Structures are given as C-alpha cells and as structure tokens.
Coordinates of N, CA and C in Angstrom, one line a residue:
Chain Q
Q477 N -8.1 36.1 0.3 CA -8.6 35.7 -1.1 C -9.8 36.5 -1.4
K478 N -9.7 37.4 -2.4 CA -10.9 38.1 -2.7 C -11.9 37.2 -3.4
E479 N -13.2 37.4 -3.1 CA -14.3 36.6 -3.8 C -15.3 37.5 -4.4
V480 N -15.8 37.1 -5.5 CA -16.8 37.9 -6.3 C -17.9 36.8 -6.6
E481 N -19.1 37.1 -6.1 CA -20.2 36.1 -6.3 C -21.2 36.7 -7.3
Q482 N -21.6 35.8 -8.2 CA -22.7 36.1 -9.1 C -23.6 34.9 -9.2
N483 N -24.9 35.2 -9.4 CA -25.8 34.1 -9.8 C -25.6 33.6 -11.2
S484 N -25.4 32.3 -11.4 CA -25.0 31.9 -12.7 C -26.1 31.9 -13.7
G485 N -27.3 32.0 -13.3 CA -28.4 32.1 -14.2 C -28.8 30.7 -14.8
P486 N -29.4 30.7 -16.0 CA -29.6 31.9 -16.8 C -30.8 32.8 -16.3
L487 N -30.6 34.0 -16.6 CA -31.7 35.0 -16.3 C -32.4 35.2 -17.6
S488 N -33.6 34.9 -17.7 CA -34.4 35.0 -18.9 C -35.4 36.2 -18.8
V489 N -35.3 37.1 -19.8 CA -36.2 38.3 -19.8 C -36.8 38.4 -21.2
P490 N -38.0 39.0 -21.4 CA -38.5 39.2 -22.7 C -37.9 40.5 -23.3
E491 N -37.9 40.5 -24.6 CA -37.4 41.7 -25.3 C -38.1 43.0 -24.8
G492 N -37.4 44.0 -24.5 CA -38.0 45.3 -24.1 C -38.0 45.4 -22.6
A493 N -37.8 44.3 -21.8 CA -37.8 44.4 -20.4 C -36.5 44.9 -19.8
I494 N -36.5 45.1 -18.5 CA -35.3 45.5 -17.8 C -34.7 44.2 -17.2
A495 N -33.4 44.0 -17.5 CA -32.6 42.9 -16.9 C -31.8 43.5 -15.8
S496 N -31.8 42.8 -14.7 CA -31.1 43.2 -13.5 C -30.1 42.1 -13.1
L497 N -28.8 42.4 -13.1 CA -27.7 41.5 -12.8 C -27.0 41.9 -11.6
N498 N -26.8 41.0 -10.7 CA -26.3 41.3 -9.4 C -24.9 40.7 -9.1
C499 N -24.2 41.3 -8.1 CA -22.8 40.9 -7.8 C -22.5 41.3 -6.4
T500 N -21.9 40.4 -5.6 CA -21.5 40.8 -4.3 C -20.0 40.5 -4.2
Y501 N -19.2 41.2 -3.3 CA -17.8 41.0 -3.2 C -17.4 40.9 -1.8
S502 N -16.3 40.3 -1.5 CA -15.9 40.0 -0.1 C -15.0 41.1 0.5
D503 N -14.2 41.8 -0.3 CA -13.2 42.7 0.2 C -13.8 44.1 0.4
R504 N -14.0 44.4 1.7 CA -14.7 45.7 2.0 C -13.8 46.9 1.5
G505 N -12.5 46.7 1.3 CA -11.7 47.8 0.9 C -11.7 48.0 -0.6
S506 N -12.4 47.2 -1.4 CA -12.4 47.4 -2.8 C -13.0 48.7 -3.2
Q507 N -12.4 49.3 -4.3 CA -12.7 50.7 -4.7 C -13.3 50.8 -6.1
S508 N -12.9 49.8 -7.0 CA -13.2 49.9 -8.4 C -13.8 48.7 -8.9
F509 N -14.9 48.8 -9.7 CA -15.7 47.7 -10.1 C -16.0 47.8 -11.6
F510 N -16.1 46.7 -12.2 CA -16.3 46.7 -13.7 C -17.3 45.6 -14.1
W511 N -18.0 45.9 -15.1 CA -18.9 44.9 -15.8 C -18.4 44.6 -17.2
Y512 N -18.2 43.4 -17.5 CA -17.8 42.9 -18.8 C -18.9 42.0 -19.4
R513 N -19.1 42.1 -20.7 CA -20.0 41.2 -21.5 C -19.1 40.3 -22.3
Q514 N -19.6 39.0 -22.3 CA -18.8 38.0 -23.0 C -19.8 37.1 -23.8
Y515 N -19.7 37.2 -25.1 CA -20.5 36.4 -26.0 C -19.8 35.0 -26.1
S516 N -20.6 34.0 -26.3 CA -20.1 32.6 -26.4 C -19.0 32.5 -27.4
G517 N -17.9 32.0 -26.9 CA -16.7 31.8 -27.7 C -15.9 33.0 -28.0
K518 N -16.2 34.1 -27.4 CA -15.5 35.4 -27.6 C -14.8 35.9 -26.3
S519 N -14.1 36.9 -26.4 CA -13.4 37.5 -25.3 C -14.3 38.5 -24.6
P520 N -14.0 38.8 -23.3 CA -14.8 39.7 -22.6 C -14.6 41.2 -23.1
E521 N -15.6 42.0 -23.1 CA -15.5 43.4 -23.5 C -16.1 44.2 -22.4
L522 N -15.4 45.3 -22.1 CA -15.8 46.2 -21.0 C -17.1 47.0 -21.4
I523 N -18.1 46.9 -20.5 CA -19.3 47.7 -20.6 C -19.2 48.9 -19.8
M524 N -19.0 48.8 -18.5 CA -19.0 49.9 -17.6 C -18.0 49.7 -16.4
S525 N -17.6 50.8 -15.9 CA -16.8 50.8 -14.7 C -17.6 51.8 -13.7
I526 N -17.4 51.5 -12.4 CA -18.0 52.3 -11.4 C -17.1 52.4 -10.2
Y527 N -17.0 53.6 -9.6 CA -16.0 53.7 -8.5 C -16.7 54.3 -7.2
S528 N -17.8 55.0 -7.4 CA -18.5 55.7 -6.3 C -19.8 55.1 -6.0
N529 N -20.3 55.2 -4.8 CA -21.6 54.8 -4.4 C -22.7 55.5 -5.3
G530 N -23.7 54.8 -5.6 CA -24.8 55.4 -6.4 C -24.9 54.8 -7.8
D531 N -25.5 55.5 -8.7 CA -25.8 55.0 -10.0 C -24.9 55.7 -11.0
K532 N -24.5 55.0 -12.1 CA -23.8 55.5 -13.2 C -24.5 55.0 -14.5
E533 N -24.9 55.9 -15.3 CA -25.7 55.5 -16.5 C -24.9 55.7 -17.8
D534 N -25.0 54.8 -18.7 CA -24.4 54.9 -20.0 C -25.3 54.3 -21.0
G535 N -26.1 55.1 -21.7 CA -27.1 54.6 -22.7 C -28.1 53.7 -22.0
R536 N -28.3 52.5 -22.4 CA -29.3 51.6 -21.8 C -28.8 50.9 -20.6
F537 N -27.5 51.1 -20.2 CA -26.9 50.4 -19.1 C -26.8 51.4 -17.9
T538 N -27.1 50.8 -16.7 CA -26.9 51.6 -15.5 C -26.2 50.7 -14.5
A539 N -25.1 51.1 -14.0 CA -24.4 50.4 -12.9 C -24.7 51.0 -11.6
Q540 N -24.9 50.2 -10.6 CA -25.2 50.7 -9.2 C -24.2 50.1 -8.3
L541 N -23.7 50.9 -7.3 CA -22.8 50.5 -6.4 C -23.2 50.8 -5.0
N542 N -23.1 49.9 -4.0 CA -23.4 50.1 -2.6 C -22.3 49.5 -1.8
K543 N -21.3 50.3 -1.5 CA -20.1 49.8 -0.8 C -20.4 49.3 0.6
A544 N -21.4 49.9 1.3 CA -21.8 49.4 2.6 C -22.3 48.0 2.6
S545 N -23.0 47.7 1.6 CA -23.6 46.3 1.4 C -22.7 45.4 0.6
Q546 N -21.6 46.0 0.0 CA -20.7 45.2 -0.8 C -21.4 44.6 -2.0
Y547 N -22.1 45.4 -2.7 CA -23.0 45.0 -3.7 C -22.9 45.9 -5.0
V548 N -22.8 45.2 -6.1 CA -22.8 46.0 -7.4 C -23.9 45.3 -8.3
S549 N -24.5 46.2 -9.1 CA -25.5 45.6 -10.0 C -25.4 46.3 -11.3
L550 N -26.0 45.7 -12.3 CA -26.0 46.2 -13.7 C -27.5 46.1 -14.2
L551 N -28.1 47.2 -14.6 CA -29.4 47.2 -15.1 C -29.3 47.4 -16.6
I552 N -30.0 46.6 -17.4 CA -30.1 46.8 -18.8 C -31.5 47.1 -19.2
R553 N -31.7 48.4 -19.7 CA -33.1 48.8 -20.0 C -33.4 48.4 -21.5
D554 N -34.7 48.2 -21.8 CA -35.1 47.9 -23.2 C -34.2 46.7 -23.7
S555 N -34.1 45.6 -23.0 CA -33.3 44.5 -23.4 C -33.6 44.0 -24.8
Q556 N -32.5 43.7 -25.5 CA -32.6 43.3 -26.9 C -32.0 41.8 -27.0
P557 N -32.5 41.1 -28.0 CA -31.9 39.7 -28.1 C -30.3 39.8 -28.3
S558 N -29.8 40.8 -28.8 CA -28.4 41.0 -29.0 C -27.7 41.2 -27.6
D559 N -28.4 41.4 -26.6 CA -27.8 41.5 -25.2 C -27.6 40.1 -24.6
S560 N -28.1 39.1 -25.2 CA -27.9 37.7 -24.7 C -26.5 37.4 -24.7
A561 N -25.9 37.2 -23.5 CA -24.5 36.9 -23.3 C -24.3 36.6 -21.8
T562 N -23.0 36.3 -21.5 CA -22.7 36.2 -20.1 C -22.1 37.5 -19.6
Y563 N -22.5 38.0 -18.4 CA -22.1 39.2 -17.9 C -21.2 38.9 -16.7
L564 N -20.0 39.4 -16.7 CA -19.0 39.2 -15.7 C -18.8 40.5 -14.9
C565 N -18.9 40.3 -13.6 CA -18.6 41.3 -12.6 C -17.1 41.2 -12.2
A566 N -16.4 42.3 -12.1 CA -15.0 42.2 -11.7 C -14.6 43.3 -10.7
V567 N -13.7 43.0 -9.8 CA -13.3 43.9 -8.7 C -11.8 44.1 -8.8
K568 N -11.4 45.3 -8.8 CA -10.0 45.6 -8.9 C -9.2 45.4 -7.6
G569 N -8.1 44.8 -7.8 CA -7.2 44.6 -6.6 C -5.9 45.3 -6.8
G570 N -4.8 44.9 -6.2 CA -3.5 45.5 -6.3 C -3.0 45.4 -7.8
Y571 N -2.2 46.4 -8.2 CA -1.6 46.4 -9.5 C -2.7 46.3 -10.6
S572 N -3.8 46.8 -10.3 CA -5.0 46.7 -11.3 C -5.4 45.3 -11.7
T573 N -5.0 44.3 -10.9 CA -5.5 43.0 -11.3 C -7.0 42.9 -11.0
L574 N -7.7 42.2 -11.8 CA -9.1 42.0 -11.6 C -9.5 40.6 -11.1
T575 N -10.3 40.6 -10.1 CA -10.9 39.3 -9.7 C -12.3 39.2 -10.3
F576 N -12.6 38.2 -11.0 CA -13.9 38.1 -11.7 C -14.8 37.1 -11.0
G577 N -16.1 37.4 -11.1 CA -17.1 36.4 -10.8 C -17.3 35.4 -11.9
K578 N -18.1 34.4 -11.6 CA -18.2 33.3 -12.6 C -19.1 33.7 -13.8
G579 N -19.9 34.8 -13.6 CA -20.7 35.4 -14.6 C -22.1 34.9 -14.5
T580 N -23.0 35.8 -15.0 CA -24.4 35.5 -15.1 C -24.8 35.4 -16.6
M581 N -25.4 34.3 -17.0 CA -25.9 34.2 -18.4 C -27.3 34.9 -18.5
L582 N -27.4 35.8 -19.5 CA -28.6 36.5 -19.8 C -29.2 36.0 -21.1
L583 N -30.5 35.7 -21.1 CA -31.1 35.3 -22.3 C -32.3 36.2 -22.5
V584 N -32.3 36.9 -23.7 CA -33.4 37.9 -24.0 C -34.2 37.2 -25.2
S585 N -35.4 37.0 -24.9 CA -36.3 36.3 -25.9 C -37.1 37.3 -26.7
P586 N -37.1 37.1 -28.1 CA -37.9 38.1 -28.9 C -39.4 38.1 -28.6
Chain C
N1276 N -5.1 49.9 -35.9 CA -4.8 49.6 -34.5 C -5.3 48.2 -34.1
A1277 N -4.4 47.3 -33.9 CA -4.7 45.9 -33.7 C -5.2 45.6 -32.3
G1278 N -4.8 46.4 -31.2 CA -5.2 46.1 -29.9 C -4.3 45.1 -29.3
V1279 N -4.9 44.0 -28.8 CA -4.2 42.9 -28.2 C -4.3 41.7 -29.1
T1280 N -3.1 41.1 -29.5 CA -3.1 40.0 -30.5 C -2.6 38.8 -29.8
Q1281 N -3.3 37.7 -29.9 CA -2.9 36.4 -29.3 C -2.7 35.4 -30.4
T1282 N -1.7 34.6 -30.3 CA -1.5 33.5 -31.2 C -0.9 32.3 -30.4
P1283 N -1.3 31.0 -30.8 CA -2.3 30.7 -31.8 C -3.7 30.8 -31.3
K1284 N -4.7 30.7 -32.1 CA -6.1 30.7 -31.6 C -6.5 29.3 -31.1
F1285 N -6.0 28.3 -31.6 CA -6.3 26.9 -31.2 C -5.0 26.1 -31.1
R1286 N -4.9 25.2 -30.2 CA -3.7 24.3 -30.2 C -4.1 23.0 -29.4
I1287 N -3.6 21.9 -29.9 CA -3.7 20.6 -29.2 C -2.3 20.2 -28.8
L1288 N -2.1 19.9 -27.5 CA -0.8 19.5 -27.0 C -1.0 18.1 -26.5
K1289 N 0.1 17.3 -26.5 CA 0.2 16.0 -25.8 C 0.7 16.3 -24.4
I1290 N 0.3 15.4 -23.5 CA 0.8 15.5 -22.2 C 2.4 15.5 -22.2
G1291 N 3.0 16.4 -21.4 CA 4.4 16.5 -21.3 C 5.1 17.5 -22.3
Q1292 N 4.3 17.9 -23.4 CA 4.9 18.8 -24.3 C 4.9 20.2 -23.7
S1293 N 5.6 21.1 -24.4 CA 5.7 22.5 -23.9 C 5.3 23.4 -25.1
M1294 N 4.9 24.6 -24.8 CA 4.5 25.6 -25.8 C 4.5 27.0 -25.2
T1295 N 4.6 27.9 -26.1 CA 4.5 29.3 -25.7 C 3.3 30.0 -26.4
L1296 N 2.5 30.6 -25.6 CA 1.3 31.4 -26.1 C 1.8 32.8 -26.2
Q1297 N 1.6 33.4 -27.4 CA 2.1 34.7 -27.7 C 1.1 35.8 -27.5
C1298 N 1.5 36.9 -27.0 CA 0.6 38.1 -26.7 C 1.3 39.3 -27.0
T1299 N 0.8 40.2 -27.9 CA 1.4 41.5 -28.3 C 0.3 42.5 -28.2
Q1300 N 0.6 43.7 -27.7 CA -0.3 44.8 -27.7 C 0.4 46.1 -28.3
D1301 N -0.4 46.9 -29.0 CA 0.2 48.0 -29.6 C -0.4 49.3 -29.1
M1302 N -0.9 49.3 -27.9 CA -1.6 50.5 -27.3 C -0.7 51.2 -26.3
N1303 N 0.6 50.7 -26.2 CA 1.5 51.3 -25.2 C 1.0 51.2 -23.8
H1304 N 0.2 50.1 -23.5 CA -0.2 49.9 -22.2 C 0.9 49.4 -21.3
N1305 N 1.0 49.8 -20.0 CA 2.1 49.4 -19.2 C 1.8 48.1 -18.5
Y1306 N 0.5 47.8 -18.2 CA 0.2 46.5 -17.5 C -0.3 45.5 -18.5
M1307 N 0.1 44.2 -18.2 CA -0.4 43.1 -19.0 C -0.7 41.9 -18.1
Y1308 N -1.6 41.1 -18.6 CA -2.1 40.0 -17.7 C -2.4 38.7 -18.5
W1309 N -2.3 37.6 -17.9 CA -2.7 36.3 -18.4 C -3.8 35.7 -17.5
Y1310 N -4.9 35.4 -18.1 CA -6.0 34.7 -17.4 C -6.3 33.4 -18.1
R1311 N -6.8 32.5 -17.4 CA -7.4 31.3 -18.0 C -8.9 31.2 -17.6
Q1312 N -9.7 30.6 -18.4 CA -11.1 30.5 -18.2 C -11.5 29.1 -18.5
D1313 N -12.0 28.4 -17.5 CA -12.5 27.0 -17.6 C -14.1 27.1 -17.8
P1314 N -14.7 26.1 -18.4 CA -16.1 26.2 -18.7 C -16.9 26.5 -17.4
G1315 N -17.8 27.4 -17.5 CA -18.7 27.8 -16.3 C -18.0 28.5 -15.2
M1316 N -16.8 28.8 -15.4 CA -16.0 29.5 -14.4 C -15.6 30.9 -14.8
G1317 N -15.3 31.7 -13.9 CA -14.8 33.0 -14.2 C -13.3 32.9 -14.6
L1318 N -12.8 34.1 -14.9 CA -11.4 34.1 -15.3 C -10.5 34.1 -14.1
K1319 N -9.4 33.3 -14.1 CA -8.5 33.2 -13.0 C -7.1 33.8 -13.5
L1320 N -6.5 34.6 -12.7 CA -5.3 35.3 -13.0 C -4.1 34.3 -12.9
I1321 N -3.3 34.2 -13.9 CA -2.1 33.4 -13.9 C -0.9 34.2 -13.5
Y1322 N -0.6 35.2 -14.3 CA 0.6 36.0 -14.1 C 0.2 37.4 -14.6
Y1323 N 0.9 38.4 -14.1 CA 0.7 39.8 -14.6 C 2.1 40.5 -14.6
S1324 N 2.1 41.6 -15.3 CA 3.3 42.4 -15.4 C 3.0 43.9 -15.4
V1325 N 3.7 44.6 -14.6 CA 3.5 46.1 -14.5 C 4.4 46.9 -15.4
G1326 N 5.3 46.2 -16.1 CA 6.2 46.9 -17.0 C 7.3 46.0 -17.5
A1327 N 8.0 46.4 -18.4 CA 9.1 45.5 -19.0 C 10.1 45.1 -17.9
G1328 N 10.3 43.8 -17.8 CA 11.2 43.3 -16.8 C 10.6 43.0 -15.4
I1329 N 9.3 43.3 -15.3 CA 8.7 43.1 -14.0 C 7.4 42.2 -14.2
T1330 N 7.5 41.0 -13.5 CA 6.3 40.1 -13.6 C 6.1 39.6 -12.1
D1331 N 4.8 39.1 -12.0 CA 4.5 38.5 -10.7 C 3.4 37.5 -10.8
K1332 N 3.3 36.6 -9.8 CA 2.3 35.5 -9.9 C 0.9 36.0 -9.5
G1333 N 0.0 35.4 -10.2 CA -1.4 35.6 -9.8 C -1.9 34.5 -9.0
E1334 N -3.2 34.1 -9.2 CA -3.9 33.2 -8.3 C -3.5 31.7 -8.7
V1335 N -3.2 31.4 -10.0 CA -3.0 30.0 -10.4 C -1.7 30.0 -11.3
P1336 N -0.5 30.2 -10.7 CA 0.7 30.3 -11.6 C 1.4 28.9 -11.8
N1337 N 1.0 27.9 -11.1 CA 1.8 26.6 -11.2 C 1.7 26.0 -12.6
G1338 N 2.8 25.7 -13.1 CA 2.9 25.1 -14.4 C 3.1 26.1 -15.6
Y1339 N 3.2 27.3 -15.2 CA 3.4 28.4 -16.2 C 4.6 29.3 -15.9
N1340 N 5.1 29.9 -16.9 CA 6.1 31.0 -16.7 C 5.9 32.1 -17.7
V1341 N 6.3 33.3 -17.4 CA 6.2 34.4 -18.2 C 7.5 35.2 -18.3
S1342 N 7.6 36.1 -19.3 CA 8.7 37.0 -19.3 C 8.1 38.3 -20.0
R1343 N 8.7 39.4 -19.7 CA 8.3 40.7 -20.4 C 9.6 41.5 -20.7
S1344 N 10.1 41.3 -21.8 CA 11.3 42.0 -22.2 C 11.0 43.3 -22.9
T1345 N 9.8 43.5 -23.4 CA 9.4 44.7 -24.0 C 8.1 45.1 -23.5
T1346 N 7.7 46.4 -23.7 CA 6.3 46.9 -23.3 C 5.3 46.1 -24.1
E1347 N 5.6 45.7 -25.4 CA 4.5 45.2 -26.2 C 4.2 43.7 -26.0
D1348 N 5.2 42.9 -25.6 CA 5.1 41.5 -25.7 C 5.1 40.9 -24.3
F1349 N 4.2 39.9 -24.1 CA 4.1 39.2 -22.8 C 3.7 37.7 -23.1
P1350 N 4.7 36.9 -23.4 CA 4.4 35.5 -23.7 C 4.2 34.7 -22.5
L1351 N 3.4 33.6 -22.6 CA 3.1 32.7 -21.5 C 3.7 31.3 -21.9
R1352 N 4.5 30.8 -21.1 CA 5.2 29.5 -21.4 C 4.5 28.4 -20.5
L1353 N 4.1 27.3 -21.2 CA 3.6 26.1 -20.5 C 4.7 25.0 -20.6
E1354 N 5.2 24.6 -19.5 CA 6.1 23.5 -19.4 C 5.5 22.2 -19.0
L1355 N 5.8 21.1 -19.7 CA 5.2 19.8 -19.3 C 3.7 19.9 -19.1
A1356 N 3.1 20.1 -20.3 CA 1.6 20.2 -20.3 C 0.9 19.1 -19.6
A1357 N -0.2 19.4 -18.9 CA -1.0 18.4 -18.2 C -2.5 18.6 -18.6
P1358 N -3.3 17.6 -18.5 CA -4.7 17.8 -18.9 C -5.4 18.9 -18.1
S1359 N -5.0 19.2 -16.9 CA -5.6 20.2 -16.1 C -5.3 21.6 -16.7
Q1360 N -4.4 21.7 -17.7 CA -4.2 23.0 -18.3 C -5.0 23.2 -19.6
T1361 N -5.9 22.3 -19.8 CA -6.9 22.4 -20.9 C -7.8 23.6 -20.5
S1362 N -7.9 24.6 -21.3 CA -8.6 25.8 -20.9 C -8.6 26.8 -22.1
V1363 N -9.2 27.9 -21.9 CA -9.1 29.1 -22.8 C -8.3 30.1 -22.1
Y1364 N -7.2 30.6 -22.8 CA -6.3 31.5 -22.2 C -6.5 32.9 -22.8
F1365 N -6.6 33.9 -22.0 CA -6.8 35.3 -22.4 C -5.7 36.1 -21.9
C1366 N -5.1 36.9 -22.9 CA -4.2 37.9 -22.5 C -4.9 39.3 -22.5
A1367 N -4.5 40.1 -21.6 CA -5.2 41.4 -21.5 C -4.1 42.5 -21.2
S1368 N -4.5 43.7 -21.5 CA -3.6 44.8 -21.2 C -4.4 46.0 -20.7
S1369 N -3.8 46.9 -19.9 CA -4.4 48.1 -19.4 C -3.4 49.2 -19.2
F1370 N -3.9 50.4 -19.1 CA -3.0 51.5 -18.7 C -3.4 51.9 -17.3
T1371 N -2.4 52.0 -16.4 CA -2.7 52.5 -15.1 C -1.8 53.7 -14.9
G1372 N -2.4 54.8 -14.5 CA -1.7 56.1 -14.4 C -0.9 56.1 -13.1
G1373 N -0.2 57.2 -12.9 CA 0.6 57.4 -11.7 C -0.1 57.4 -10.4
T1374 N -1.4 57.8 -10.4 CA -2.2 57.8 -9.2 C -3.0 56.6 -9.1
G1375 N -2.8 55.6 -9.9 CA -3.5 54.3 -9.8 C -4.8 54.2 -10.5
E1376 N -5.1 55.2 -11.3 CA -6.4 55.2 -12.0 C -6.2 54.2 -13.2
N1377 N -7.3 53.4 -13.4 CA -7.2 52.3 -14.4 C -8.6 52.3 -15.0
Y1378 N -8.6 52.1 -16.3 CA -9.9 52.2 -17.0 C -10.3 50.9 -17.7
G1379 N -9.9 49.8 -17.1 CA -10.4 48.5 -17.6 C -9.4 47.9 -18.6
Y1380 N -9.7 46.6 -18.8 CA -8.8 45.8 -19.7 C -9.2 45.8 -21.1
T1381 N -8.2 45.7 -22.0 CA -8.5 45.2 -23.4 C -8.0 43.8 -23.5
F1382 N -8.9 42.9 -23.9 CA -8.6 41.5 -24.0 C -8.2 41.1 -25.4
G1383 N -7.3 40.1 -25.5 CA -7.1 39.5 -26.8 C -8.2 38.5 -27.1
S1384 N -8.2 37.9 -28.3 CA -9.3 37.0 -28.7 C -9.2 35.6 -28.1
G1385 N -8.1 35.3 -27.4 CA -8.1 34.0 -26.7 C -7.4 32.9 -27.5
T1386 N -6.8 32.0 -26.7 CA -6.2 30.8 -27.2 C -6.9 29.6 -26.6
R1387 N -7.5 28.7 -27.4 CA -8.2 27.5 -26.9 C -7.2 26.4 -26.9
L1388 N -6.8 25.9 -25.7 CA -5.8 24.9 -25.6 C -6.4 23.6 -25.1
T1389 N -6.1 22.5 -25.7 CA -6.5 21.2 -25.3 C -5.2 20.3 -25.1
V1390 N -5.1 19.7 -23.9 CA -4.0 18.8 -23.6 C -4.6 17.4 -23.5
V1391 N -4.0 16.5 -24.4 CA -4.5 15.1 -24.5 C -3.4 14.1 -24.1

C-alpha cells in the first residue's frame, strides 16, 4: 500500500513570503510526482509535475524532488492571498493511478 | 472545450437507494478515474479505466460499480447506498502515451453526495 504523507497545517505565511510545503512517500520505486491545488469546494487543479531529482521551476512555483530521501516539496515565492488553498501531493502508480496525500492547508495573510 | 463534465453536482439519497454518477470527457483521454474525498482526507481511488471495455478496482471499490462502453463516458454506479458513501466524488481523465508518460489529471467539478 503506497502512502503519501503531508503535514495537514494550516501553514500560515504573510503576503510576499515564501511558503514551503512538504511531502514524503513510502514507495521507493515511485518515479512521477505531482502537486495539485484545491480551493475550498472546488476540484483539484494541477500545478506542477516532477520526475527527476532536483528542482523544477514554473513562475512563482518550484518543485523539489529527492528520491534518496523519498521527499518532494513545493515552494511558492511571493505568496499571495489568492494562493490560500489546500495543496495535495500525489505519487503516480500503475496505470497512471495517483495516490494522494491528505493535503496541506496554506493561509496567506495580507 | 468542456473538459470533464460530472452530473449531478449535488444529490441526497436515502439508505438503500441506488444512483449513477455520470462522467463525460471530450479530450479523447484514454484513462479515466473515480475518486472520493472525505472531509480532511485525501482522494481515494475507487475505480479506473485504461480504455473502453477495460476497468479495474482501486483502493476503495466496495459498494460501487463502473462501466466504460465508450472513450468519453465513465459512469459510477452506487448500489444500496449507505451513510458511509456520503462524500464528494471526483471523476478525472488523463492521457498516457505508449511509453507510459502521463501529464497529470483533469478533474471534473465533483458530485457532493449525502446518504441519509
């Protein structure tokens, strides 16, 4: 049984700060990782995917992967109140099924 | 381009009733999935399909059934509804290439189901 662990939060940061969201996974053979953002009452939307060790940047978002430590993180630079949401980490399994963590709630205060 | 369309958006069922949650995608995605999300919990996989006529169980399939007669449609059937099936249900689709590359899911807007 694959497991994906996230701190449920809430993680509170002031506007303009860097928010750091973390995720660990149990299956050492996992190769593909995804971050989704979910606003309250809405469906998840894909923010980033990462497949190789290291950093991947897309605008204000940076995903970091360390397969040796089984650790994935998402950094959000210049956080905005509109970034307030729950962030879900997901790990790809067979047939492209995703195992999701419970999510970390991020609150960005003006 | 509608993406993934789910109906209904809300439904209240009585214990023992049955219903079908509809899911349609217009992106020609080969893979489709059903997840449920309980408050404070992550999404749990119910069933998935890798193509028309091919379905398989996920982590929490009990009490549910699916079919996939076309690429576009992937309905989820609840038989004999129980309070434990109160949840938000999300349908999703994705395209997976011949070498296994996958670029993430597109989710529908969800169905909020209450069983009383």
